[in-house]
mmCIF file of C-alpha atoms in Angstrom:
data_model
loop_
_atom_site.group_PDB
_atom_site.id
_atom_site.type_symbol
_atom_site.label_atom_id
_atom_site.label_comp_id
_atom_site.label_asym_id
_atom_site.label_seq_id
_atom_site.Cartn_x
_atom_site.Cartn_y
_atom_site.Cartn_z
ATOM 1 C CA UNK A 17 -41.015 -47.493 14.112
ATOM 2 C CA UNK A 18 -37.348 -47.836 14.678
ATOM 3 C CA UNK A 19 -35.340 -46.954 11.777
ATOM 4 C CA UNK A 20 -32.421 -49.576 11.142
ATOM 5 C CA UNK A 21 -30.361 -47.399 9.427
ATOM 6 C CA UNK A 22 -29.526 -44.050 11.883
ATOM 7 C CA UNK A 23 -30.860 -41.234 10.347
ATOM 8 C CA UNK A 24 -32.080 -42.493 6.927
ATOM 9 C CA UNK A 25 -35.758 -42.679 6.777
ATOM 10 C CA UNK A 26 -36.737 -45.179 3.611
ATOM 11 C CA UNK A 27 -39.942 -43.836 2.126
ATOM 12 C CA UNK A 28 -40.322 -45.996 -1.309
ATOM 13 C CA UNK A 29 -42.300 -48.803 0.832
ATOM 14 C CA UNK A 30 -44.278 -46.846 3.243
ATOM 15 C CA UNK A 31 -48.410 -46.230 2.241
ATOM 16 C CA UNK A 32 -49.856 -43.283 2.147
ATOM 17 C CA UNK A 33 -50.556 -41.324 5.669
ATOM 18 C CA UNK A 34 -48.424 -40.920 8.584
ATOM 19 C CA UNK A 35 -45.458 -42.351 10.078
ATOM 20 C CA UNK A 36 -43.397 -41.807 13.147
ATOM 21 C CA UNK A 37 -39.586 -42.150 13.501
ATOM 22 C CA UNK A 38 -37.658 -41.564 16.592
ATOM 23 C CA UNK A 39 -34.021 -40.165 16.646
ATOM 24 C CA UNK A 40 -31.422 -39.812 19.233
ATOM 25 C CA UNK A 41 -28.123 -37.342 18.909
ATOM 26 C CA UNK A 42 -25.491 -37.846 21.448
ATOM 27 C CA UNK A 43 -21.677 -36.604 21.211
ATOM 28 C CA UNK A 44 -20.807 -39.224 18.422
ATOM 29 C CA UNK A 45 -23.482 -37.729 16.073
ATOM 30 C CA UNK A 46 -21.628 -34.087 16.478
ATOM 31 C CA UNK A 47 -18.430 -35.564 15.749
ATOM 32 C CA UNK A 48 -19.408 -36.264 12.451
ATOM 33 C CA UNK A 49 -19.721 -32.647 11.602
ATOM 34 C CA UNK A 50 -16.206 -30.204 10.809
ATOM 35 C CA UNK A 51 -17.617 -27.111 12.532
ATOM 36 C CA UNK A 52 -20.312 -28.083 15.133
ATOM 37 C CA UNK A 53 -20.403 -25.935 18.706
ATOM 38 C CA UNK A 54 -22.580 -28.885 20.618
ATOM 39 C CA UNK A 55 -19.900 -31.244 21.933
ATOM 40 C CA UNK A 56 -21.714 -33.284 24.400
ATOM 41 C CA UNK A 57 -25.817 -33.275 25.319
ATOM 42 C CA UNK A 58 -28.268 -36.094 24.716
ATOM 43 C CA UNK A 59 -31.018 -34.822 22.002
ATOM 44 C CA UNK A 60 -34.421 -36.587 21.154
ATOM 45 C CA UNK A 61 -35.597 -35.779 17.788
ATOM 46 C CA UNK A 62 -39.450 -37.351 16.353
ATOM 47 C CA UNK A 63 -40.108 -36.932 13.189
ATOM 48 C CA UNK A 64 -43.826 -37.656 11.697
ATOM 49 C CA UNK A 65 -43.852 -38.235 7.912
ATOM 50 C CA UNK A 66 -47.247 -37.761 6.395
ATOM 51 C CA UNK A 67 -46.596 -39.709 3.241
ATOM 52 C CA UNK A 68 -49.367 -38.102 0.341
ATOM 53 C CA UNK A 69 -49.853 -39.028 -3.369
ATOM 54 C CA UNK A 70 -47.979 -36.205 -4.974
ATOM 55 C CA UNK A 71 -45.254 -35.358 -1.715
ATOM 56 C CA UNK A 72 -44.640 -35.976 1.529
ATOM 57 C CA UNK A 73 -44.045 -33.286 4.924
ATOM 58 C CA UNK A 74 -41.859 -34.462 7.755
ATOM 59 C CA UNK A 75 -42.378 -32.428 11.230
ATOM 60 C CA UNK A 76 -39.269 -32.310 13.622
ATOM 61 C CA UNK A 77 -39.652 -31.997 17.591
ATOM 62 C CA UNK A 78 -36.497 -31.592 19.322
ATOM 63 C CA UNK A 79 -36.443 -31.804 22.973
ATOM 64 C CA UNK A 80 -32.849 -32.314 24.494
ATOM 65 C CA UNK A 81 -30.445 -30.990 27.035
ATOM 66 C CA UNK A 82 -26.494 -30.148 27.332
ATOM 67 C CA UNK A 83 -23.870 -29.266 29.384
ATOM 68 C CA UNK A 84 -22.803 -25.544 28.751
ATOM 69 C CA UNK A 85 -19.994 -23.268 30.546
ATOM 70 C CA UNK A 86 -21.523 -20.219 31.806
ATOM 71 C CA UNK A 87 -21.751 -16.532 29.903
ATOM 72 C CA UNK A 88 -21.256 -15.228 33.129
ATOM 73 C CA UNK A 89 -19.523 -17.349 35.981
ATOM 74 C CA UNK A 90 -17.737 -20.251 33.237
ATOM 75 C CA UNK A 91 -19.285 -23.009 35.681
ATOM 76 C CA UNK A 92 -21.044 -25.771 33.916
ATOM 77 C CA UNK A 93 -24.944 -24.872 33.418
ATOM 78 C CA UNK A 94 -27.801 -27.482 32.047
ATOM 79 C CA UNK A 95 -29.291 -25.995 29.252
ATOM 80 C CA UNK A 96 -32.941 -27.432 27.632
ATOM 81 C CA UNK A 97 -32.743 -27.394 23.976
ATOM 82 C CA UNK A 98 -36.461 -27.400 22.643
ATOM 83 C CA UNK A 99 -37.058 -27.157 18.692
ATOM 84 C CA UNK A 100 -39.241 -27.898 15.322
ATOM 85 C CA UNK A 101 -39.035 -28.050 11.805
ATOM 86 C CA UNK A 102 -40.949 -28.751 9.018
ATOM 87 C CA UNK A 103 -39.676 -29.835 5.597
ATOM 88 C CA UNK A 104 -42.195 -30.115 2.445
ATOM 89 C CA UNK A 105 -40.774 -32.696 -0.420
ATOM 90 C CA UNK A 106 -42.700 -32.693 -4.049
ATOM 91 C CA UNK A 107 -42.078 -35.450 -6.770
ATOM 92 C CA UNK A 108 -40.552 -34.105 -9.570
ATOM 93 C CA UNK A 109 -38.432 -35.182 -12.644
ATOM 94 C CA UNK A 110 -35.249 -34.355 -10.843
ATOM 95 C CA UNK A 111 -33.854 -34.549 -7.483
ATOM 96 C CA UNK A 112 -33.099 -30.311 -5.962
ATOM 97 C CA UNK A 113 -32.781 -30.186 -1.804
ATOM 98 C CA UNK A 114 -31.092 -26.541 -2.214
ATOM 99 C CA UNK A 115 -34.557 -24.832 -0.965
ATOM 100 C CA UNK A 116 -34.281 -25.176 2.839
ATOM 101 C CA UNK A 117 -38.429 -25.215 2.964
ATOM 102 C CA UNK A 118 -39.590 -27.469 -0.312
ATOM 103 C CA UNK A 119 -37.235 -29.840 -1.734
ATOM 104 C CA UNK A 120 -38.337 -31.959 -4.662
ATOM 105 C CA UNK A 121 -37.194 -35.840 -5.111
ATOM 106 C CA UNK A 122 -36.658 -37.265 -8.456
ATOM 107 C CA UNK A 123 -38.015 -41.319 -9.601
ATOM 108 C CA UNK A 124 -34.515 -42.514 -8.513
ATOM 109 C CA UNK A 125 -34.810 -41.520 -4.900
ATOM 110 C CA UNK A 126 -36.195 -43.510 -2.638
ATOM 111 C CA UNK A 127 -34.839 -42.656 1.194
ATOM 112 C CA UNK A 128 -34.794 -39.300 2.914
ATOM 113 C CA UNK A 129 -31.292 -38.348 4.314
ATOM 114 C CA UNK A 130 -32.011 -36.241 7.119
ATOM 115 C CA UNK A 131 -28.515 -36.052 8.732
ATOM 116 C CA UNK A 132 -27.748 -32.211 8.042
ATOM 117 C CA UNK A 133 -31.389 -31.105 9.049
ATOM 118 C CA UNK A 134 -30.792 -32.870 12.811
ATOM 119 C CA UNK A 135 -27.740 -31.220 13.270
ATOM 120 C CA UNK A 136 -28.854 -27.930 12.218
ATOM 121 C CA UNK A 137 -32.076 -27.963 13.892
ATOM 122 C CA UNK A 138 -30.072 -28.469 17.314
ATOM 123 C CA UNK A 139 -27.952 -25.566 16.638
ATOM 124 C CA UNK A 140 -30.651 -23.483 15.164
ATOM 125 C CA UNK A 141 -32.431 -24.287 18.902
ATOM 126 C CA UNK A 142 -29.208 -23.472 20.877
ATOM 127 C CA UNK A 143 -30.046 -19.812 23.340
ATOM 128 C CA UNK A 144 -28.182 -16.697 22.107
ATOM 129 C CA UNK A 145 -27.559 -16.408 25.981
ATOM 130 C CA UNK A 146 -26.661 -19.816 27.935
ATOM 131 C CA UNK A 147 -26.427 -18.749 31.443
ATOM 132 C CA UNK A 148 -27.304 -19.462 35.192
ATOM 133 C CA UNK A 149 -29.997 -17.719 36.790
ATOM 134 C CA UNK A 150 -27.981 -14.537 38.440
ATOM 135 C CA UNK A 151 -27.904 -16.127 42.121
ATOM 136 C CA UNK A 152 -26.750 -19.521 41.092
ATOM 137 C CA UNK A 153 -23.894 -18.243 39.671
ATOM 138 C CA UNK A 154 -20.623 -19.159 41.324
ATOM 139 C CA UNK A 155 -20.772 -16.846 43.873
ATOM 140 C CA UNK A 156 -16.423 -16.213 43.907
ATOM 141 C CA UNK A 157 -16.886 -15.221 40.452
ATOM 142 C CA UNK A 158 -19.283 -12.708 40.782
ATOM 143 C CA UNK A 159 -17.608 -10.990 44.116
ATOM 144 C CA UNK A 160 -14.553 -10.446 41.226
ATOM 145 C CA UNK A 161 -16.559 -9.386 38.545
ATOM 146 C CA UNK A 162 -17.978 -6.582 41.014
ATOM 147 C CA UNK A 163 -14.541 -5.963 42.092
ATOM 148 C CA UNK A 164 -13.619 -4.931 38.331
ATOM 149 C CA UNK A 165 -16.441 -3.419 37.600
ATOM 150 C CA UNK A 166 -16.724 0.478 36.561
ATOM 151 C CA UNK A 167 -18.405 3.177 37.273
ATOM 152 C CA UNK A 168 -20.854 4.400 35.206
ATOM 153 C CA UNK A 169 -19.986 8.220 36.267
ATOM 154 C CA UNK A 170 -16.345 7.705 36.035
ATOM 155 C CA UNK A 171 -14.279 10.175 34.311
ATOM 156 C CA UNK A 172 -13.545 8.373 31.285
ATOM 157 C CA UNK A 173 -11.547 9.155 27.744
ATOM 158 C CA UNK A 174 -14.380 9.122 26.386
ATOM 159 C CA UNK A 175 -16.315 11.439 28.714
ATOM 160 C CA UNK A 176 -13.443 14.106 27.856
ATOM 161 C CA UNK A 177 -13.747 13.527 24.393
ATOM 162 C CA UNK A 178 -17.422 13.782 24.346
ATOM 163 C CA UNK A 179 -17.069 17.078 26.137
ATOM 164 C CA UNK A 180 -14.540 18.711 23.699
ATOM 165 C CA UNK A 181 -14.868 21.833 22.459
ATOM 166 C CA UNK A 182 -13.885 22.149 18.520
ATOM 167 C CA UNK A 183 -11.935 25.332 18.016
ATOM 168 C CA UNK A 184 -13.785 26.273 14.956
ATOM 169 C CA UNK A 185 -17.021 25.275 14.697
ATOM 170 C CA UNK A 186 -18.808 22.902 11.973
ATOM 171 C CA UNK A 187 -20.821 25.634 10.421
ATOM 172 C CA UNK A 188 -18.025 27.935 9.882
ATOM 173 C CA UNK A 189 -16.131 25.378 7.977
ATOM 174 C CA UNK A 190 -19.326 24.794 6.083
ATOM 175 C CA UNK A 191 -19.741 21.240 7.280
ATOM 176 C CA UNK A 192 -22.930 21.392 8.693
#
């Protein structure tokens, strides 16, 4: 089902059992958002909302892919953004979304904003480490980076400091 409204899912008419809804992010969804570190990408998010007497569960599966600079080289690397969530909603007397697992809707609710849970289930998804594989790295890069790079048996400051010699010793100042 194709939702009319982008990123609004309207629960009040649905029946009971499950329902699919299909979501796509691209850059104008992240510009929406003060502090968000995905800029460009194109982001597929299905959501399945089993719809039950007493609450309902919506399942998340992100698949998606962006545009990244390099840890290593800077050049531009494809990154595959793969993710899932799960959010359980009980009816209650009053409407609380502060629990980031169960929220509960009050009678006066009758659509699920899911805005804020898309964008943080991208970044939740994002790799602590967004790099090329080692030998497609741009190869200039990687000559300098060796070029710069120290020895680990160099004679450092911190070597020396590691090898010096208190003049009085810790137990005879009663520090040990």
């Amino acid at each position: 089902m194709r939702v009319k409204h982008p990123y609004i899912i309207p629960f009040v008419g649905l029946k009971p059992g499950k329902h699919e809804f299909e979501f796509t992010l691209e850059e104008s969804f992240f510009k929406e958002f003060e502090y968000s570190e995905v800029d460009n990408g194109h982001f597929t998010i299905s959501v399945v909302l089993d719809k039950k007497s007493n609450m309902m569960e919506l399942t998340f599966s992100l698949n998606g892919k962006m545009s990244w600079p390099c840890d290593r080289c800077g050049d531009p690397v494809s990154i595959d953004i793969k993710g899932n969530d799960h959010i359980v909603i009980k009816y209650g007397d009053h409407t609380d979304d502060q629990d980031d697992d169960i929220w509960t809707y009050g009678p006066q609710e009758y659509q699920i904003d899911i805005r804020q849970r898309l964008f943080e289930l991208v970044h939740l998804s994002l790799p602590v480490r967004r790099a090329h594989e080692e030998e497609e790295c741009n190869p200039t890069v990687m000559k300098k980076m060796d070029d710069y790079r120290a020895d680990e048996d160099s004679d450092t400051q911190w070597i020396a400091l590691k090898n010096l010699q208190m003049e009085t010793p810790l137990d005879q100042l009663g520090l040990s």
